[in-house]
XYZ file of C-alpha atoms in Angstrom:
523
model
C -3.059 6.383 -13.279
C -0.303 3.845 -13.899
C -1.233 0.338 -12.878
C -0.514 -3.330 -13.581
C -3.386 -5.632 -12.683
C -4.610 -3.918 -9.528
C -6.783 -0.841 -9.313
C -6.934 1.622 -6.444
C -10.416 2.816 -5.446
C -10.442 5.626 -2.936
C -13.122 7.070 -0.662
C -12.337 10.641 0.304
C -12.885 12.139 3.740
C -12.447 15.575 5.229
C -9.462 14.349 7.177
C -7.694 11.765 5.052
C -7.482 11.377 1.293
C -5.707 8.477 -0.380
C -4.136 8.821 -3.799
C -5.395 6.611 -6.638
C -2.640 4.678 -8.368
C 0.049 2.081 -8.173
C 3.344 1.536 -9.935
C 3.316 0.247 -13.459
C 4.873 -3.084 -14.226
C 7.162 -3.748 -17.136
C 8.482 -6.607 -19.187
C 11.613 -5.484 -20.996
C 14.199 -6.990 -23.285
C 17.306 -5.044 -24.076
C 19.681 -6.400 -26.634
C 23.310 -6.884 -25.700
C 23.265 -5.696 -22.071
C 23.570 -7.432 -18.700
C 23.112 -6.040 -15.204
C 23.220 -7.107 -11.573
C 19.934 -8.863 -10.761
C 19.209 -6.546 -7.822
C 21.193 -3.513 -6.712
C 20.603 -1.336 -3.645
C 21.917 2.107 -2.723
C 21.254 3.645 0.707
C 22.579 7.074 1.615
C 21.793 9.932 3.983
C 19.467 12.608 2.634
C 22.214 15.207 3.090
C 25.860 14.751 2.174
C 27.226 15.262 5.699
C 24.729 12.851 7.286
C 24.169 15.478 9.973
C 20.627 16.168 11.142
C 18.876 18.405 13.680
C 15.467 19.283 15.065
C 14.461 21.155 11.909
C 15.958 18.557 9.581
C 14.792 15.078 10.649
C 16.949 12.019 10.122
C 16.201 10.808 6.629
C 17.793 8.282 4.277
C 17.331 7.839 0.553
C 17.104 4.380 -0.956
C 17.265 3.101 -4.514
C 16.452 -0.524 -5.371
C 16.857 -1.637 -8.979
C 15.230 -4.943 -9.895
C 16.549 -6.383 -13.169
C 14.780 -9.709 -12.653
C 11.652 -10.751 -14.593
C 9.680 -11.202 -11.349
C 8.392 -8.716 -8.782
C 10.440 -8.600 -5.590
C 8.639 -8.261 -2.246
C 9.854 -8.262 1.327
C 10.906 -5.960 4.126
C 13.381 -3.294 5.075
C 14.260 -3.643 8.748
C 16.486 -1.254 10.632
C 17.962 -0.677 14.076
C 19.592 2.458 15.428
C 22.472 2.171 17.903
C 24.159 4.933 19.870
C 27.918 5.402 20.341
C 27.971 2.756 23.076
C 26.198 0.189 20.931
C 22.887 0.493 22.775
C 19.830 -0.087 20.615
C 17.574 2.983 20.753
C 15.102 2.367 17.957
C 13.890 -0.233 15.476
C 11.567 -0.179 12.521
C 10.317 -2.181 9.566
C 8.791 -1.236 6.230
C 7.190 -3.246 3.474
C 9.046 -3.222 0.155
C 7.841 -4.080 -3.331
C 9.831 -3.521 -6.519
C 8.095 -4.420 -9.749
C 9.861 -6.575 -12.320
C 12.421 -4.697 -14.425
C 11.813 -1.522 -12.403
C 13.576 0.764 -9.977
C 12.143 1.951 -6.655
C 13.308 5.411 -5.592
C 12.171 6.369 -2.105
C 13.165 7.632 1.323
C 12.340 6.950 4.948
C 12.666 8.854 8.211
C 14.318 7.423 11.309
C 12.888 8.725 14.621
C 15.728 10.150 16.745
C 15.319 12.770 19.482
C 18.595 12.671 21.441
C 21.875 14.305 20.482
C 24.808 12.159 19.470
C 26.445 10.002 16.845
C 24.524 6.939 15.733
C 24.742 3.877 13.528
C 21.903 2.793 11.259
C 21.872 -0.944 10.499
C 19.593 -1.866 7.605
C 18.668 -5.332 6.344
C 16.724 -5.708 3.109
C 15.174 -9.131 2.513
C 13.360 -9.764 -0.777
C 12.292 -12.916 -2.617
C 15.694 -13.394 -4.232
C 17.889 -10.928 -2.359
C 19.110 -10.324 1.176
C 21.818 -7.904 2.239
C 22.733 -5.719 5.223
C 24.038 -2.156 5.209
C 25.533 0.098 7.878
C 25.424 3.896 7.754
C 26.560 6.478 10.291
C 24.885 9.794 11.107
C 24.712 12.458 13.789
C 21.860 14.378 15.389
C 22.164 17.765 17.077
C 19.619 19.718 19.031
C 17.403 19.267 22.099
C 14.551 16.734 22.192
C 11.217 17.854 20.797
C 9.107 20.079 23.001
C 5.352 20.694 22.963
C 5.790 23.791 20.797
C 7.219 21.562 18.064
C 3.824 19.978 17.531
C 2.601 20.591 14.018
C -0.828 20.404 12.463
C -1.552 17.383 10.309
C -0.406 18.230 6.770
C -2.791 18.915 3.940
C -4.017 15.403 3.083
C -3.470 16.143 -0.596
C 0.217 16.593 0.199
C 0.671 13.509 2.367
C -1.180 10.223 2.114
C -1.502 9.316 5.799
C -3.172 5.957 5.286
C -0.518 4.722 2.891
C 2.373 6.202 4.875
C 1.380 4.642 8.164
C 0.195 1.292 6.871
C 3.371 0.800 4.864
C 5.145 0.350 8.187
C 5.223 -2.525 10.638
C 7.706 -1.001 13.041
C 8.185 2.292 14.862
C 5.951 4.996 13.476
C 7.480 7.607 11.197
C 6.034 10.051 8.703
C 7.427 8.292 5.628
C 6.715 4.913 4.070
C 8.820 3.161 1.488
C 6.757 4.196 -1.529
C 7.658 5.363 -5.000
C 8.691 8.993 -5.284
C 7.058 11.265 -7.886
C 7.420 10.317 -11.538
C 9.254 13.564 -12.204
C 11.856 12.829 -9.535
C 12.410 9.285 -10.723
C 12.723 10.315 -14.336
C 15.200 13.119 -13.664
C 17.396 10.949 -11.440
C 17.386 8.118 -13.943
C 18.379 10.450 -16.753
C 21.402 11.531 -14.746
C 22.439 8.118 -13.487
C 21.630 5.554 -16.168
C 24.568 4.256 -18.114
C 24.851 4.858 -21.812
C 22.725 2.398 -23.726
C 19.313 2.905 -22.155
C 15.896 3.842 -23.430
C 13.918 5.684 -20.762
C 10.164 5.830 -21.287
C 7.790 7.937 -19.188
C 4.063 7.602 -19.898
C 1.681 9.861 -17.968
C -2.029 10.671 -18.310
C -2.921 14.303 -18.949
C -5.417 13.973 -16.091
C -3.222 13.609 -13.021
C -5.037 10.688 -11.379
C -5.820 8.890 -14.626
C -9.582 9.163 -14.095
C -11.365 10.743 -17.066
C -14.833 12.264 -16.979
C -17.661 12.025 -19.498
C -16.738 13.621 -22.801
C -13.057 13.973 -21.928
C -10.635 12.525 -24.455
C -8.198 10.043 -22.990
C -4.762 11.502 -23.637
C -1.292 10.536 -22.452
C 2.057 12.284 -22.646
C 4.820 9.963 -23.825
C 8.487 10.891 -23.360
C 11.148 8.589 -24.809
C 14.806 9.361 -24.081
C 17.423 7.662 -26.240
C 20.714 7.179 -24.367
C 22.313 5.256 -27.213
C 24.917 6.759 -29.550
C 22.883 5.508 -32.492
C 19.595 6.677 -33.971
C 16.558 4.639 -32.950
C 13.695 3.873 -35.325
C 10.520 1.936 -34.740
C 7.026 2.296 -33.322
C 5.102 3.036 -30.153
C 1.881 1.032 -30.138
C -0.884 1.461 -27.533
C -3.582 -1.215 -27.364
C -6.693 -0.493 -25.279
C -8.706 -3.382 -23.841
C -11.553 -3.666 -21.378
C -10.851 -4.484 -17.737
C -10.827 -8.257 -18.071
C -8.865 -8.173 -21.329
C -11.536 -9.959 -23.363
C -12.268 -7.107 -25.785
C -9.932 -4.815 -27.717
C -11.296 -1.272 -27.826
C -8.749 0.083 -30.270
C -5.110 0.561 -31.217
C -3.020 3.691 -31.747
C 0.447 3.595 -33.291
C 3.106 6.284 -33.611
C 6.120 5.954 -35.921
C 9.331 6.970 -34.164
C 12.661 8.362 -35.288
C 14.803 9.420 -32.338
C 18.286 10.855 -32.961
C 21.237 9.578 -30.962
C 21.192 10.992 -27.429
C 17.843 12.527 -28.358
C 14.373 12.782 -26.836
C 10.985 12.327 -28.483
C 7.963 13.692 -26.639
C 4.400 13.551 -27.909
C 0.772 13.412 -26.799
C -1.242 10.413 -27.884
C -5.042 10.364 -27.930
C -6.262 6.914 -27.045
C -9.156 5.236 -28.879
C -12.495 6.524 -27.630
C -14.279 4.635 -24.870
C -17.987 4.883 -24.175
C -18.961 2.777 -21.187
C -17.992 3.549 -17.575
C -15.203 1.343 -16.307
C -11.501 0.659 -15.980
C -9.500 0.104 -19.159
C -6.076 -1.420 -19.752
C -3.295 -0.019 -21.911
C -0.571 -2.232 -23.329
C 2.173 0.153 -24.491
C 4.650 -1.640 -26.774
C 7.866 0.153 -27.718
C 9.810 -1.497 -30.547
C 13.041 0.232 -31.550
C 16.251 -0.635 -33.332
C 18.047 -1.988 -30.269
C 15.364 -2.000 -27.591
C 11.969 -3.638 -27.016
C 9.772 -2.841 -24.036
C 6.145 -3.357 -23.070
C 4.599 -1.537 -20.133
C 1.104 -1.855 -18.747
C -1.140 0.941 -17.525
C -4.794 1.546 -16.768
C -7.206 4.455 -16.666
C -10.691 5.011 -15.369
C -13.601 6.465 -17.323
C -16.745 7.774 -15.604
C -15.910 5.708 -12.532
C -18.794 7.102 -10.516
C -21.236 5.494 -12.941
C -19.934 1.936 -12.658
C -22.853 -0.287 -11.667
C -21.668 -3.278 -9.656
C -24.335 -5.993 -9.418
C -25.110 -7.640 -6.117
C -24.250 -11.308 -5.679
C -26.063 -12.014 -2.422
C -26.892 -15.642 -1.608
C -30.437 -16.218 -0.289
C -29.301 -16.646 3.324
C -26.928 -13.663 3.342
C -28.788 -11.426 5.793
C -29.696 -14.252 8.157
C -26.140 -15.608 8.131
C -24.641 -12.334 9.321
C -27.501 -11.668 11.715
C -26.787 -15.009 13.376
C -23.041 -14.312 13.368
C -23.470 -10.999 15.157
C -25.843 -12.595 17.640
C -23.134 -15.134 18.497
C -20.608 -12.329 18.925
C -22.974 -10.522 21.298
C -23.054 -13.579 23.561
C -19.288 -13.442 24.122
C -17.979 -11.300 26.975
C -15.252 -9.100 25.410
C -13.254 -9.082 28.663
C -11.388 -5.957 27.593
C -7.868 -5.845 29.020
C -6.238 -2.404 28.788
C -2.510 -2.268 29.572
C -0.389 0.886 29.611
C 2.717 0.492 27.417
C 5.507 2.725 28.656
C 7.901 1.737 25.886
C 5.534 2.780 23.096
C 4.227 5.903 24.823
C 5.892 9.193 23.874
C 6.204 12.740 25.150
C 2.970 13.540 23.319
C 1.003 10.273 23.423
C -0.143 7.650 25.905
C -0.283 4.182 24.377
C -2.256 1.174 25.615
C -2.421 -2.411 24.425
C -6.059 -3.521 24.271
C -6.859 -7.248 24.267
C -10.389 -8.553 23.773
C -12.326 -11.754 23.240
C -14.069 -11.996 19.905
C -16.108 -14.458 17.862
C -15.439 -18.059 18.884
C -13.698 -16.821 22.058
C -10.602 -15.962 20.029
C -8.344 -13.190 21.339
C -7.518 -10.201 19.156
C -5.737 -7.005 20.151
C -5.004 -3.438 19.148
C -2.955 -0.373 20.031
C -4.735 2.671 21.412
C -2.775 5.927 21.089
C -4.203 9.010 22.845
C -2.729 12.538 22.635
C -1.774 13.747 26.109
C -3.457 17.175 25.999
C -6.888 16.824 27.582
C -9.912 16.948 25.321
C -12.244 15.050 23.031
C -10.621 13.688 19.886
C -11.995 12.133 16.710
C -11.003 8.479 16.421
C -9.174 6.754 13.580
C -9.712 2.981 13.621
C -7.041 1.423 11.431
C -7.110 -2.040 9.879
C -3.996 -3.710 8.490
C -3.087 -5.318 5.202
C -2.967 -9.060 4.648
C -1.105 -10.723 7.550
C 0.457 -7.382 8.522
C 0.906 -6.643 12.218
C 0.118 -3.031 13.052
C 1.899 -0.936 15.636
C 0.665 2.260 17.303
C 0.047 5.296 15.111
C 0.688 8.777 16.461
C -1.453 11.754 15.467
C -1.511 15.127 17.194
C -5.231 15.715 16.708
C -6.700 12.221 16.628
C -6.972 9.166 18.831
C -5.871 6.126 16.849
C -6.776 2.495 17.426
C -4.861 0.051 15.223
C -6.524 -3.352 15.154
C -4.697 -6.680 14.831
C -7.257 -9.323 13.936
C -7.027 -13.046 14.698
C -4.048 -14.808 13.202
C -1.577 -11.968 13.693
C -0.516 -13.228 17.118
C 1.524 -16.424 16.654
C -0.208 -18.330 19.478
C -3.649 -17.532 18.105
C -2.468 -18.406 14.608
C -1.437 -21.880 15.771
C -4.814 -22.275 17.450
C -6.970 -21.362 14.454
C -4.668 -22.602 11.693
C -2.943 -25.771 12.959
C -2.322 -27.017 9.393
C -0.504 -23.774 8.534
C -2.609 -23.080 5.462
C -2.412 -19.801 3.628
C -4.578 -17.526 5.798
C -7.011 -16.793 2.989
C -7.767 -20.505 2.669
C -8.321 -21.428 6.323
C -11.644 -23.332 6.371
C -12.634 -21.730 3.074
C -14.675 -24.826 2.209
C -16.881 -24.293 5.299
C -18.717 -20.972 5.552
C -19.566 -21.593 9.209
C -15.894 -21.770 10.198
C -14.209 -19.694 7.489
C -11.536 -17.507 9.057
C -12.887 -14.261 7.636
C -16.198 -14.762 9.382
C -14.246 -14.330 12.599
C -11.963 -11.588 11.241
C -14.951 -9.420 10.355
C -16.309 -9.885 13.867
C -12.903 -8.872 15.295
C -13.322 -5.557 13.480
C -16.795 -5.046 14.922
C -15.535 -5.858 18.413
C -12.870 -3.155 18.007
C -15.547 -0.574 17.215
C -17.546 -1.741 20.224
C -14.479 -1.133 22.382
C -14.299 2.488 21.257
C -17.981 3.041 22.039
C -17.720 1.405 25.458
C -14.731 3.558 26.484
C -15.724 7.057 25.429
C -14.523 8.283 28.833
C -10.957 7.968 27.498
C -11.468 11.011 25.274
C -13.220 9.538 22.225
C -15.523 11.833 20.272
C -18.146 9.311 19.195
C -19.567 11.768 16.684
C -16.399 11.546 14.599
C -15.273 7.963 13.960
C -13.189 7.021 10.911
C -12.442 3.495 9.683
C -9.464 3.315 7.361
C -6.885 1.010 5.841
C -5.111 -0.156 2.727
C -5.383 -3.374 0.705
C -7.076 -5.947 2.985
C -7.363 -3.177 5.577
C -9.392 -1.121 3.122
C -11.859 -3.962 2.685
C -12.107 -4.476 6.440
C -12.846 -0.766 6.874
C -15.602 -0.851 4.252
C -17.165 -4.045 5.598
C -17.072 -2.754 9.174
C -18.807 0.464 8.136
C -21.409 -1.495 6.165
C -22.203 -3.628 9.215
C -22.190 -0.692 11.650
C -23.337 2.331 9.608
C -24.664 4.062 12.704
C -21.230 3.998 14.358
C -18.821 4.874 11.512
C -18.957 8.376 10.039
C -16.238 8.150 7.416
C -14.332 5.466 5.531
C -10.952 5.869 3.860
C -10.211 2.836 1.686
C -7.043 2.644 -0.400
C -6.898 -0.178 -2.958
C -9.404 -2.581 -1.348
C -8.804 -6.259 -2.059
C -10.942 -9.245 -0.959
C -14.005 -7.238 -1.862
C -15.815 -7.711 -5.180
C -14.887 -11.374 -5.486
C -17.084 -12.161 -8.479
C -15.580 -9.356 -10.534
C -12.108 -10.283 -9.348
C -12.566 -13.809 -10.686
C -13.984 -12.503 -13.984
C -10.979 -10.235 -14.521
C -8.549 -13.045 -13.762
C -9.940 -15.189 -16.594
C -8.297 -12.915 -19.142
C -4.904 -12.865 -17.438
C -2.023 -14.980 -18.692
C -0.485 -15.145 -15.230
C -2.641 -15.353 -12.121
C -1.727 -13.273 -9.102
C -2.640 -13.510 -5.440
C -5.321 -14.139 -4.268
C -7.007 -15.854 -7.234
C -3.874 -17.900 -7.924
C -3.969 -19.357 -4.402
C -7.679 -20.023 -4.530
C -7.561 -21.875 -7.836
C -4.613 -23.874 -6.621
C -6.333 -24.936 -3.401
C -5.903 -28.702 -3.790
C -7.722 -28.438 -7.128
C -10.832 -29.229 -5.123
C -13.075 -26.308 -6.022
C -12.514 -25.344 -9.694
C -16.175 -24.455 -10.185
C -15.974 -21.827 -7.444
C -12.630 -20.271 -8.271
């Protein structure tokens, strides 16, 4: 499990399983070398850029970030036919850690024959550039017999794939490819004068069980024409960085153009929890520090409750207020988003405080009862319809996603997380949680549309993961399964404790502590 300062906690279901892990971050200094701050390569997945029904339209992308800061933003694309008509659009979230390279790919939905132009714009914190690529597609449109079963969830992370996108649905999200693929491509493409380090836990997901020694495989490739000497030093600390568990050091001598591979046994840990690894590589002409984390006996972590005295009554009163509001469900067929296989509706509803929220209901066309996937989006991310062959999906856009509603509830244009945070009665997330409950109520009040109420799944990533968990906790009799990938906005007390040991604060604690400096005792 390679991680920076965020940890992924996953709840498994029979249908969907999310993978634990996130890219490592790195702070590197290389002597005597300069590089373009950010470089991007986009190319068709096959050399001829010719695709067909069996080979979907797919493009590979490589983004190298040489800057000392993470780069975040979007990849937006449009597809135009030979006459210049726009036939498809899409958008994906992009994040490239500091001093790292993102190797990934994405599919472009195309069903008609012809020659097309793909126009891509990548906008990051400190980078914006557009690219144009041509491709062709041969073969008839998809037919019902082309329908495929949902892949083995171990092979494809549906929650992460779908929620990485804010545009037209595809089966790929812009996420990091496997470590093996990245390492092999880098070894072929990096210029002379690089040190390539790959650090991987012997346990694939980085979660170690009781009595298992924590071991990592370390591979260091020397691309220099000179021998490299120095040390590899791994320092293990507890989750909040306040206690050093132990240090392991390996003396290195790597011949020119050589590779050193070894297994390092980390200092023993006893208590259940998440532990940090600071891996410092100090060589003749190269210094690099990467950060990782592993879990030990995660199932035994005991998280204390931090419930204020009025907790139960507060939420009981909140739900009672929601019940007084007529949802006024408005269901509108959307021809443009419907497909050969799915009927799509926009569902608008009145929620807590008479605020409008909406979602996209996607129903497979073959008649029958289908289990329902209720999807919740990441922080300020607008969700589009999701298309599954064997599930009904309902993607929920809570208050603040629609621009008109956002102006209504946030006239001062505060960061969403901070809207009325000083007033629990009017805090924005009080309403957001009720929006999620209203969405579940919609499903239960419209079972005649093919919903199997005995099989309801709430799922999401990041903020969406927290919304899924909170919704299930408030409506345990209505939600059968939760799939939560990397929940944030959840264990706030622990989040604050961990941040105290960090040199640089990240969102959301950074924003909270900086909130006018008015509430230092809270944040």
